[in-house]
Coordinates of C-alpha atoms and ligand atoms in Angstrom, one line a residue:
M1 CA 0.0 0.0 0.0
Q2 CA 1.4 3.3 -1.0
Y3 CA -0.3 6.6 -0.8
K4 CA 1.7 9.8 -0.6
E5 CA -0.6 12.7 -0.5
E6 CA -2.2 12.9 2.9
K7 CA -1.0 10.7 5.8
V8 CA -1.4 10.3 9.5
I9 CA 1.3 8.3 11.3
V10 CA 0.9 6.1 14.3
L11 CA 3.9 5.7 16.5
D12 CA 4.0 2.2 17.9
F13 CA 4.6 2.0 21.7
G14 CA 3.9 -1.7 21.7
A15 CA 0.1 -1.8 22.1
Q16 CA -1.9 -4.8 20.8
Y17 CA -4.1 -2.1 19.3
A18 CA -1.4 0.1 17.6
H19 CA -2.0 -1.2 14.1
L20 CA -5.7 -1.1 14.7
I21 CA -5.5 2.7 15.1
A22 CA -3.8 2.9 11.6
R23 CA -6.5 0.6 10.3
R24 CA -9.3 2.8 11.8
V25 CA -7.7 5.9 10.2
R26 CA -7.6 4.2 6.8
H27 CA -11.2 3.3 7.3
L28 CA -11.9 7.0 7.6
S29 CA -10.3 7.4 4.2
V30 CA -7.0 8.9 5.4
Y31 CA -3.9 6.8 4.6
S32 CA -2.1 5.8 7.8
E33 CA 0.9 3.7 8.7
L34 CA 2.6 2.5 11.7
L35 CA 6.2 3.6 12.6
P36 CA 8.5 2.7 15.5
Y37 CA 8.1 4.9 18.6
D38 CA 11.7 6.2 18.2
T39 CA 11.3 7.5 14.7
S40 CA 13.2 10.8 14.8
P41 CA 11.6 14.2 14.5
S42 CA 13.6 14.9 11.4
E43 CA 12.3 11.7 9.7
I44 CA 8.8 12.7 10.7
S45 CA 9.3 16.2 9.3
K46 CA 10.3 14.6 6.0
I47 CA 7.2 12.5 5.9
N48 CA 5.2 15.6 6.7
P49 CA 2.1 13.9 8.2
S50 CA -1.1 15.8 8.9
G51 CA -1.2 14.3 12.4
I52 CA 0.6 11.9 14.7
I53 CA -1.0 9.4 17.0
F54 CA 0.9 7.8 19.9
S55 CA -0.4 4.3 20.5
G56 CA -0.8 2.7 23.9
G57 CA 1.6 0.0 25.1
P58 CA 2.3 -2.5 27.9
S59 CA 5.1 -0.4 29.6
S60 CA 4.9 2.0 32.5
V61 CA 6.6 5.4 32.2
H62 CA 8.3 4.6 35.5
E63 CA 10.1 1.5 34.2
K64 CA 13.7 1.9 33.2
G65 CA 14.0 1.8 29.5
S66 CA 10.3 2.3 28.8
P67 CA 9.8 3.5 25.2
R68 CA 9.8 7.4 24.9
P69 CA 9.6 9.7 21.9
Q70 CA 12.1 12.5 21.5
L71 CA 11.0 15.9 23.1
E72 CA 11.5 17.7 19.7
I73 CA 8.5 15.8 18.3
F74 CA 6.3 18.2 20.3
E75 CA 7.9 21.2 18.6
L76 CA 7.1 20.1 15.0
G77 CA 3.8 22.0 15.1
I78 CA 2.0 18.7 14.0
P79 CA -1.2 17.8 16.0
I80 CA -0.6 14.8 18.3
L81 CA -3.1 12.5 19.9
G82 CA -1.7 10.2 22.7
I83 CA -3.8 7.1 23.5
C84 CA -3.4 5.3 26.9
Y85 CA 0.4 4.8 27.3
G86 CA 0.7 7.4 24.6
L87 CA -1.1 9.9 26.8
Q88 CA 0.9 8.9 29.9
V89 CA 4.3 9.3 28.1
M90 CA 3.2 12.7 26.7
V91 CA 2.2 13.9 30.2
D92 CA 5.4 12.6 31.8
I93 CA 7.7 14.2 29.1
L94 CA 5.8 17.5 29.2
G95 CA 6.1 17.9 33.0
G96 CA 2.9 16.4 34.4
E97 CA 2.6 13.5 36.8
V98 CA 1.7 9.9 36.2
I99 CA 1.3 7.3 38.9
K100 CA 0.4 3.7 39.2
A101 CA -3.4 4.0 39.5
P102 CA -4.9 2.8 42.8
K103 CA -7.3 0.7 40.8
R104 CA -6.3 -0.9 37.5
E105 CA -9.1 -0.4 35.0
Y106 CA -10.1 -2.9 32.3
G107 CA -13.3 -2.9 30.3
K108 CA -16.2 -0.4 30.1
A109 CA -16.3 3.0 31.8
S110 CA -18.5 6.0 31.4
L111 CA -16.9 9.2 30.2
E112 CA -18.4 12.5 31.1
I113 CA -17.5 15.5 29.0
D114 CA -16.2 18.5 31.0
E115 CA -15.3 21.1 28.3
E116 CA -15.9 21.7 24.7
S117 CA -13.1 20.7 22.3
D118 CA -12.6 19.8 18.7
L119 CA -11.6 16.3 19.7
L120 CA -14.8 15.5 21.6
S121 CA -17.1 17.6 19.5
G122 CA -20.6 16.0 19.1
I123 CA -19.8 13.4 21.9
G124 CA -21.6 13.0 25.2
P125 CA -22.6 14.5 27.6
K126 CA -21.9 10.8 28.7
T127 CA -20.5 8.0 26.5
T128 CA -19.2 4.5 27.1
V129 CA -15.4 4.0 26.6
W130 CA -13.1 1.0 26.8
M131 CA -10.2 1.2 29.3
S132 CA -7.2 -1.1 29.7
H133 CA -4.5 0.5 31.9
G134 CA -2.5 0.3 35.1
D135 CA -0.9 3.8 35.3
A136 CA -2.9 7.1 35.0
P137 CA -2.0 10.9 35.1
T138 CA -2.6 12.7 38.4
K139 CA -1.6 16.1 37.1
P140 CA -1.6 17.2 33.5
P141 CA 1.3 19.3 32.1
N142 CA 1.0 23.1 32.2
G143 CA -1.3 24.4 29.5
F144 CA -3.5 21.3 29.4
I145 CA -7.1 21.2 30.6
T146 CA -9.4 18.3 31.3
I147 CA -12.1 17.7 28.7
G148 CA -13.5 14.5 30.0
H149 CA -13.3 12.2 33.1
T150 CA -14.6 8.8 34.3
E151 CA -15.2 7.6 37.8
N152 CA -11.7 6.2 38.2
S153 CA -9.8 8.5 35.8
P154 CA -10.1 12.2 36.5
Y155 CA -7.9 13.0 33.5
A156 CA -9.5 10.5 31.0
A157 CA -9.3 13.1 28.2
I158 CA -7.1 16.2 28.2
R159 CA -6.0 18.9 25.7
D160 CA -3.7 21.7 25.0
E161 CA -5.6 23.1 22.0
S162 CA -3.1 25.9 21.4
A163 CA -0.3 23.4 20.9
Q164 CA -2.8 20.9 19.2
L165 CA -1.9 18.2 21.7
F166 CA -4.6 15.7 23.0
G167 CA -4.5 12.7 25.3
L168 CA -7.0 10.0 25.9
Q169 CA -6.7 7.4 28.7
F170 CA -9.2 5.1 27.0
H171 CA -9.1 3.4 23.6
P172 CA -11.1 5.1 20.9
E173 CA -9.9 2.6 18.3
V174 CA -11.6 -0.4 19.7
S175 CA -15.2 -1.2 18.7
H176 CA -16.3 -1.3 22.3
T177 CA -15.8 2.4 22.5
P178 CA -19.0 3.1 20.5
E179 CA -18.2 6.8 19.7
G180 CA -14.5 6.0 19.3
S181 CA -14.7 6.3 15.5
K182 CA -16.3 9.7 15.8
I183 CA -13.5 10.8 18.1
L184 CA -10.8 9.7 15.6
Q185 CA -12.8 11.3 12.9
N186 CA -12.8 14.6 14.9
F187 CA -9.0 14.3 15.3
L188 CA -8.5 13.7 11.6
F189 CA -10.9 16.2 10.1
K190 CA -11.4 18.9 12.8
V191 CA -7.9 18.9 14.4
C192 CA -5.6 17.7 11.5
K193 CA -7.8 19.2 8.8
C194 CA -7.5 16.1 6.6
K195 CA -9.5 15.8 3.4
G196 CA -10.0 12.0 3.4
S197 CA -9.5 10.7 -0.2
W198 CA -7.9 7.3 0.3
M199 CA -9.8 4.2 -0.8
M200 CA -9.6 0.4 -0.3
E201 CA -9.6 -0.2 -4.0
S202 CA -6.1 1.2 -4.0
F203 CA -5.1 -1.8 -1.9
V204 CA -6.3 -4.4 -4.5
D205 CA -4.5 -2.6 -7.4
S206 CA -1.3 -2.0 -5.5
S207 CA -1.1 -5.6 -4.1
V208 CA -1.7 -7.2 -7.5
D209 CA 1.1 -5.0 -8.9
S210 CA 3.5 -5.8 -6.1
I211 CA 2.8 -9.6 -6.4
K212 CA 3.6 -9.4 -10.1
Q213 CA 6.9 -7.6 -9.3
L214 CA 7.8 -9.9 -6.5
V215 CA 7.4 -13.3 -8.3
G216 CA 10.0 -13.8 -11.0
E217 CA 9.1 -15.2 -14.4
G218 CA 8.9 -19.0 -14.2
E219 CA 8.9 -19.0 -10.4
K220 CA 6.2 -21.2 -8.8
V221 CA 4.0 -20.1 -5.9
L222 CA 2.3 -22.6 -3.5
C223 CA -0.8 -21.1 -1.9
A224 CA -1.8 -22.8 1.4
L225 CA -5.6 -22.8 1.5
S226 CA -7.7 -23.5 4.5
G227 CA -11.0 -22.6 3.0
G228 CA -11.3 -19.7 5.3
I229 CA -11.7 -16.1 4.1
D230 CA -8.1 -15.0 4.6
S231 CA -6.4 -17.7 2.6
T232 CA -9.1 -17.7 -0.1
V233 CA -8.8 -14.0 -0.6
T234 CA -5.1 -14.5 -0.9
A235 CA -5.5 -17.2 -3.5
V236 CA -7.9 -15.1 -5.5
L237 CA -5.5 -12.1 -5.4
L238 CA -2.7 -14.4 -6.6
Q239 CA -4.8 -15.8 -9.3
R240 CA -5.5 -12.3 -10.5
A241 CA -1.8 -11.4 -10.4
I242 CA 0.1 -14.5 -11.5
P243 CA -2.4 -17.2 -12.6
S244 CA 0.1 -19.4 -14.4
N245 CA 2.6 -19.5 -11.5
L246 CA 0.0 -20.6 -8.9
T247 CA -0.8 -24.0 -7.3
C248 CA -3.2 -24.2 -4.3
V249 CA -3.0 -26.9 -1.7
F250 CA -5.4 -27.8 1.2
V251 CA -3.8 -29.8 4.0
D252 CA -6.3 -31.6 6.3
H253 CA -4.6 -31.8 9.7
G254 CA -7.2 -33.9 11.3
L255 CA -8.2 -31.1 13.6
L256 CA -11.0 -29.8 11.4
R257 CA -14.7 -29.3 12.2
L258 CA -17.4 -31.9 11.3
N259 CA -17.5 -32.4 7.5
E260 CA -15.2 -29.4 7.0
A261 CA -12.9 -30.9 4.3
N262 CA -15.9 -31.7 2.1
N263 CA -17.6 -28.4 2.6
V264 CA -14.4 -26.5 1.8
K265 CA -13.9 -28.6 -1.4
A266 CA -17.4 -27.7 -2.6
I267 CA -16.9 -24.0 -2.1
L268 CA -13.3 -23.7 -3.5
E269 CA -13.7 -25.9 -6.5
G270 CA -17.4 -25.3 -7.1
K271 CA -18.3 -21.7 -6.4
L272 CA -14.8 -20.1 -6.7
G273 CA -13.4 -22.3 -9.5
L274 CA -10.0 -22.6 -7.8
N275 CA -7.8 -25.6 -8.7
V276 CA -6.9 -27.1 -5.4
M277 CA -5.0 -30.3 -4.4
F278 CA -6.2 -31.9 -1.2
E279 CA -3.8 -33.7 1.1
D280 CA -4.9 -35.9 4.1
E281 CA -2.2 -35.5 6.8
G282 CA -4.4 -36.1 9.9
A283 CA -2.6 -39.1 11.2
R284 CA 0.8 -37.4 11.2
F285 CA -0.4 -34.2 12.9
I286 CA -2.3 -36.0 15.6
S287 CA 0.6 -38.4 16.4
K288 CA 3.0 -35.3 16.8
L289 CA 0.6 -33.9 19.3
N290 CA 0.6 -37.0 21.5
G291 CA 1.6 -36.1 25.1
V292 CA 1.7 -32.4 24.4
F293 CA -0.1 -30.2 26.9
D294 CA 1.4 -26.7 26.5
P295 CA -0.7 -24.5 24.1
E296 CA 2.3 -22.7 22.7
E297 CA 4.0 -26.0 22.0
K298 CA 0.9 -27.3 20.2
R299 CA 0.8 -24.2 18.0
K300 CA 4.5 -24.6 17.2
I301 CA 4.2 -28.2 16.3
I302 CA 1.2 -27.5 14.0
G303 CA 3.0 -24.6 12.4
E304 CA 6.0 -26.7 11.8
E305 CA 4.0 -29.7 10.5
F306 CA 2.2 -27.5 8.0
I307 CA 5.5 -26.4 6.6
R308 CA 6.8 -30.0 6.5
S309 CA 3.6 -30.9 4.5
F310 CA 4.2 -28.1 2.1
E311 CA 7.8 -29.1 1.6
Q312 CA 6.8 -32.7 1.0
F313 CA 4.2 -31.4 -1.5
S314 CA 6.9 -29.2 -3.2
D315 CA 9.2 -32.2 -3.5
Q316 CA 6.5 -34.1 -5.3
H317 CA 4.9 -31.3 -7.4
G318 CA 7.4 -28.4 -7.3
P319 CA 9.8 -27.1 -6.7
F320 CA 8.0 -24.0 -5.4
E321 CA 10.1 -20.9 -4.5
W322 CA 7.2 -19.2 -2.7
L323 CA 4.7 -20.0 -0.1
A324 CA 1.6 -17.8 0.0
Q325 CA -0.4 -17.5 3.3
G326 CA -3.4 -15.5 4.4
T327 CA -1.7 -14.0 7.4
L328 CA -3.5 -11.1 8.9
Y329 CA -2.2 -8.3 11.0
P330 CA -3.8 -9.6 14.3
D331 CA -1.8 -12.9 13.7
V332 CA 1.4 -10.8 13.4
I333 CA 0.8 -8.6 16.4
E334 CA -0.4 -11.3 18.8
S335 CA 2.7 -13.3 17.9
A336 CA 4.7 -10.1 18.7
G337 CA 6.0 -9.6 15.1
G338 CA 5.1 -6.0 14.7
T339 CA 7.0 -2.7 14.6
G340 CA 6.9 -1.9 18.3
P341 CA 7.8 -3.4 21.6
S342 CA 4.6 -5.4 22.0
S343 CA 4.3 -8.6 24.1
R344 CA 3.5 -12.1 22.7
I345 CA 0.0 -13.2 23.3
K346 CA -0.1 -16.3 21.1
A347 CA 2.2 -17.7 18.5
H348 CA -0.3 -17.9 15.7
H349 CA 0.6 -21.0 13.8
N350 CA 1.4 -19.2 10.6
V351 CA 3.7 -16.5 12.2
G352 CA 5.3 -17.3 15.6
G353 CA 4.6 -21.0 14.9
L354 CA 6.8 -21.1 11.7
P355 CA 10.0 -23.2 11.9
E356 CA 13.3 -21.3 11.7
K357 CA 14.4 -23.3 8.7
M358 CA 12.1 -23.6 5.8
A359 CA 12.6 -23.9 2.1
F360 CA 10.2 -21.1 1.0
K361 CA 10.1 -17.4 0.7
L362 CA 6.8 -16.0 2.0
I363 CA 4.2 -14.0 0.3
E364 CA 1.6 -12.5 2.7
P365 CA -0.4 -9.9 0.8
L366 CA -2.9 -9.4 3.7
K367 CA -0.5 -9.0 6.5
D368 CA -1.3 -5.3 7.1
L369 CA -5.0 -5.8 7.1
Y370 CA -7.7 -6.7 9.6
K371 CA -10.5 -9.2 9.0
D372 CA -13.1 -6.6 8.2
E373 CA -10.7 -5.0 5.7
V374 CA -10.0 -8.5 4.1
K375 CA -13.8 -8.9 3.8
T376 CA -13.9 -5.6 1.9
V377 CA -11.1 -6.8 -0.4
G378 CA -12.9 -10.1 -0.8
A379 CA -16.1 -8.3 -1.9
L380 CA -14.1 -6.1 -4.3
L381 CA -12.7 -9.3 -5.8
G382 CA -16.3 -10.6 -6.3
L383 CA -16.4 -13.4 -3.5
P384 CA -20.0 -14.3 -2.6
K385 CA -21.6 -12.6 0.5
S386 CA -22.4 -16.0 2.1
F387 CA -18.8 -16.9 1.9
L388 CA -17.6 -13.6 3.4
E389 CA -19.9 -14.2 6.3
K390 CA -18.2 -17.4 7.3
H391 CA -16.9 -17.4 10.9
P392 CA -13.1 -17.4 11.3
F393 CA -11.6 -20.8 12.2
P394 CA -8.1 -20.9 13.7
G395 CA -5.3 -22.5 11.6
P396 CA -4.4 -25.0 14.4
G397 CA -8.1 -26.0 14.4
L398 CA -9.7 -27.8 17.3
A399 CA -6.2 -28.2 19.0
V400 CA -6.6 -24.7 20.4
R401 CA -10.2 -25.4 21.6
I402 CA -9.0 -28.6 23.4
I403 CA -7.4 -27.6 26.7
G404 CA -4.5 -29.9 27.5
E405 CA -3.6 -32.9 25.5
V406 CA -5.4 -33.6 22.2
T407 CA -6.9 -37.1 22.6
T408 CA -9.2 -38.9 20.3
E409 CA -12.0 -38.7 22.9
K410 CA -11.7 -35.0 23.5
L411 CA -11.4 -34.4 19.7
R412 CA -14.7 -36.2 19.2
I413 CA -16.4 -34.3 22.0
C414 CA -15.1 -30.9 20.8
R415 CA -16.0 -31.6 17.2
D416 CA -19.5 -32.9 17.9
A417 CA -20.3 -30.2 20.5
S418 CA -19.1 -27.4 18.1
A419 CA -21.3 -28.7 15.4
I420 CA -24.3 -28.5 17.7
V421 CA -23.4 -25.0 18.8
E422 CA -23.0 -23.9 15.1
E423 CA -26.3 -25.6 14.1
E424 CA -28.3 -24.0 16.8
I425 CA -26.8 -20.5 16.2
T426 CA -27.7 -20.9 12.5
S427 CA -31.2 -22.1 13.1
S428 CA -31.7 -19.1 15.5
A429 CA -30.7 -16.8 12.6
L430 CA -27.7 -15.5 14.7
Y431 CA -24.9 -16.9 12.6
A432 CA -24.2 -13.7 10.7
K433 CA -24.5 -11.6 13.8
V434 CA -21.9 -13.3 15.9
W435 CA -18.1 -13.4 15.3
Q436 CA -17.6 -17.0 16.3
A437 CA -19.6 -19.8 18.0
F438 CA -17.9 -23.0 19.2
A439 CA -17.3 -25.5 22.0
I440 CA -14.3 -26.1 24.2
V441 CA -13.3 -29.1 26.1
G442 CA -10.6 -29.7 28.7
D443 CA -9.8 -32.4 31.3
D444 CA -12.2 -31.3 34.0
R445 CA -14.8 -33.9 34.8
A446 CA -18.0 -33.4 36.6
T447 CA -20.6 -35.8 38.1
G448 CA -23.8 -36.4 36.3
I449 CA -26.9 -38.5 36.7
Q450 CA -28.2 -40.4 33.7
G451 CA -31.0 -43.0 33.8
D452 CA -31.0 -42.9 37.7
Q453 CA -27.3 -43.8 37.7
R454 CA -24.3 -41.8 38.7
S455 CA -22.1 -40.9 35.7
E456 CA -19.0 -38.9 35.3
G457 CA -18.2 -36.9 32.2
Y458 CA -16.3 -34.1 30.6
M459 CA -17.3 -30.4 31.0
V460 CA -18.0 -28.6 27.7
T461 CA -17.9 -24.8 27.5
I462 CA -19.8 -22.9 24.9
R463 CA -18.1 -19.8 23.6
V464 CA -20.0 -17.3 21.4
V465 CA -18.5 -13.8 20.9
E466 CA -19.1 -10.6 19.0
S467 CA -16.3 -8.7 17.5
V468 CA -15.3 -6.5 14.6
D469 CA -11.7 -7.3 14.2
A470 CA -10.8 -10.0 16.8
M471 CA -8.7 -7.5 18.7
T472 CA -11.4 -7.0 21.2
A473 CA -14.5 -9.1 21.7
D474 CA -17.5 -9.4 24.0
W475 CA -19.5 -12.5 24.9
T476 CA -22.9 -12.7 23.2
R477 CA -26.0 -12.4 25.5
L478 CA -27.7 -15.5 24.0
P479 CA -31.3 -16.2 25.0
F480 CA -31.5 -18.6 27.9
D481 CA -33.8 -20.9 25.9
L482 CA -31.2 -21.2 23.2
L483 CA -28.4 -22.0 25.8
E484 CA -30.7 -24.6 27.4
K485 CA -31.3 -26.2 24.0
M486 CA -27.6 -26.4 23.2
S487 CA -26.8 -27.8 26.7
N488 CA -29.5 -30.5 26.4
R489 CA -28.4 -31.5 23.0
I490 CA -24.7 -31.6 24.0
T491 CA -25.3 -33.8 27.1
N492 CA -27.9 -36.0 25.3
E493 CA -26.3 -36.5 22.0
I494 CA -22.6 -36.7 22.9
S495 CA -21.5 -39.5 25.1
K496 CA -19.2 -38.8 28.2
V497 CA -20.3 -35.2 28.6
S498 CA -22.1 -34.4 31.9
W499 CA -21.9 -30.6 32.2
V500 CA -22.1 -27.6 29.9
S501 CA -21.1 -24.0 30.8
Y502 CA -21.1 -20.7 29.0
A503 CA -18.0 -18.5 28.8
I504 CA -18.8 -14.9 29.8
S505 CA -15.4 -13.2 29.6
S506 CA -14.7 -10.5 27.2
K507 CA -11.4 -9.9 25.3
P508 CA -9.5 -8.4 27.1
P509 CA -8.9 -9.7 29.7
S510 CA -9.5 -13.1 28.0
T511 CA -8.8 -14.1 24.4
I512 CA -11.4 -15.6 22.1
E513 CA -9.9 -19.1 21.8
P514 CA -9.1 -20.7 25.1
Q515 CA -5.5 -21.6 24.1
Ligands
LIG601 P1 -7.6 -15.0 20.1 O1 -7.9 -16.3 20.7 O2 -6.2 -14.6 20.1 O3 -8.1 -15.1 18.6 O4 -8.5 -13.9 20.7 C1 -8.3 -14.0 17.7 C2 -8.8 -14.5 16.4 O5 -7.8 -15.3 15.7 C3 -8.1 -16.6 15.6 N1 -6.9 -17.4 15.9 C4 -6.1 -17.9 15.0 N2 -6.2 -17.9 13.7 N3 -4.1 -19.1 13.6 C5 -5.2 -18.6 13.0 O6 -5.2 -18.6 11.7 C6 -4.0 -19.2 14.9 O7 -3.0 -19.7 15.5 C7 -5.0 -18.5 15.7 N4 -5.2 -18.3 17.0 C8 -6.4 -17.6 17.1 C9 -9.3 -16.9 16.5 O8 -10.1 -17.9 16.1 C10 -10.0 -15.5 16.6 O9 -10.9 -15.3 15.5

């Protein structure tokens, strides 16, 4: 993606949400990219952005070596918006005070507007915001005034309008701050005076061009397809750019949902007309997972086995110089592979789970995008709406929904229970409204009573969440009748299950998948 005219840069202080800010800005038709937090003021001057956003981050300004921008950045005359840690570091550098807050704040809070400002124009008088912080300012720097507060954060929104500096303790970029997009829009258009002429179509054209340039004549590309939206959009982009260099392969790792391989085949070959080779590698993957309990180790094993399958395939049908994957930005950032000092949440099988040595160079055309952006690209490429509404399914499959060791019994329970959850969500017309709906099983057993006899069985947990981009998520308030029906079906139809529970944790502090 390249767009030179109007740009807002996001300095990455290591937040899980740093890239999401850039993505939100692009969604508002202003080109945005992420740069390391220590990008020098002279480099920033050369880029000449209309505005700068400091992302949040996991550090505390009181820690030795915590990431800090250079002071001169505040003298460039470019509007700056600091978010969470970005606010705290701005306050600390400009002479205010930040302390470890008496109460850490995660989740929803109610922001009350105190003063009129360009940034919060049209918001309030009260609005819900999403917090995730330990430190908080106790005194803003000279020249700043408070424009909004919450019960636990007296300086939740501050400004020095004459210097065009703004700070927010909460996260306007996450979908759980309902008016967050309006706040970012105010920053872009009222404060930074942007015009907003960037479009997603530019992405399709520029990535088709760069794939053409990247792949040399006669070089062969192997595209790893899972039947999900990301890898399918990747395959369709490649087919548009380099049709005669492309081969697609689907590896069945034995950790798929009920009837998944057949369903995927019907869509890819039927509706989308892609030429795909199907490889059944289930027995090998499952045997490698024997005796493995640690979730990160499971992901690494699966990531490695995928690559070994592709290498084996390349020996038989190649050689292929390139491996194309549908990696998205959340996979990169959660595996701690971004531009800033972020911490590793999960080694997504296709990023942190890749082996150090592999025989391919990687093509990942979607690795700067979020799921909703990929859906827009998919629609621009002509993929059917029903396909674009498919729920995401993690590459390591049911292995990350089975807590502890993957055994044949737990795999059966997880697969059958997930099928019931998906069926019931679909027949209640909720499928397209929720982000994901599935079942989880671990090693916990609970006592049951069946046919007047004591029984002992596994506990199954249902997880249904709503999300826009998987960076944050909330549990879906399903009707009790529907939960009851799912529970009855799971305990009646699946042997060795005695209890069913429903997961009611949001992300953060939880993640969507249990492992
Ligand atoms: P978490 O569990 O981190 O998941 O909140 C965020 C989104 O990513 C999916 N997910 C994965 N997808 N490989 C993938 O392709 C992975 O290793 C992986 N782990 C999680 C998850 O289903 C959710 O939509």
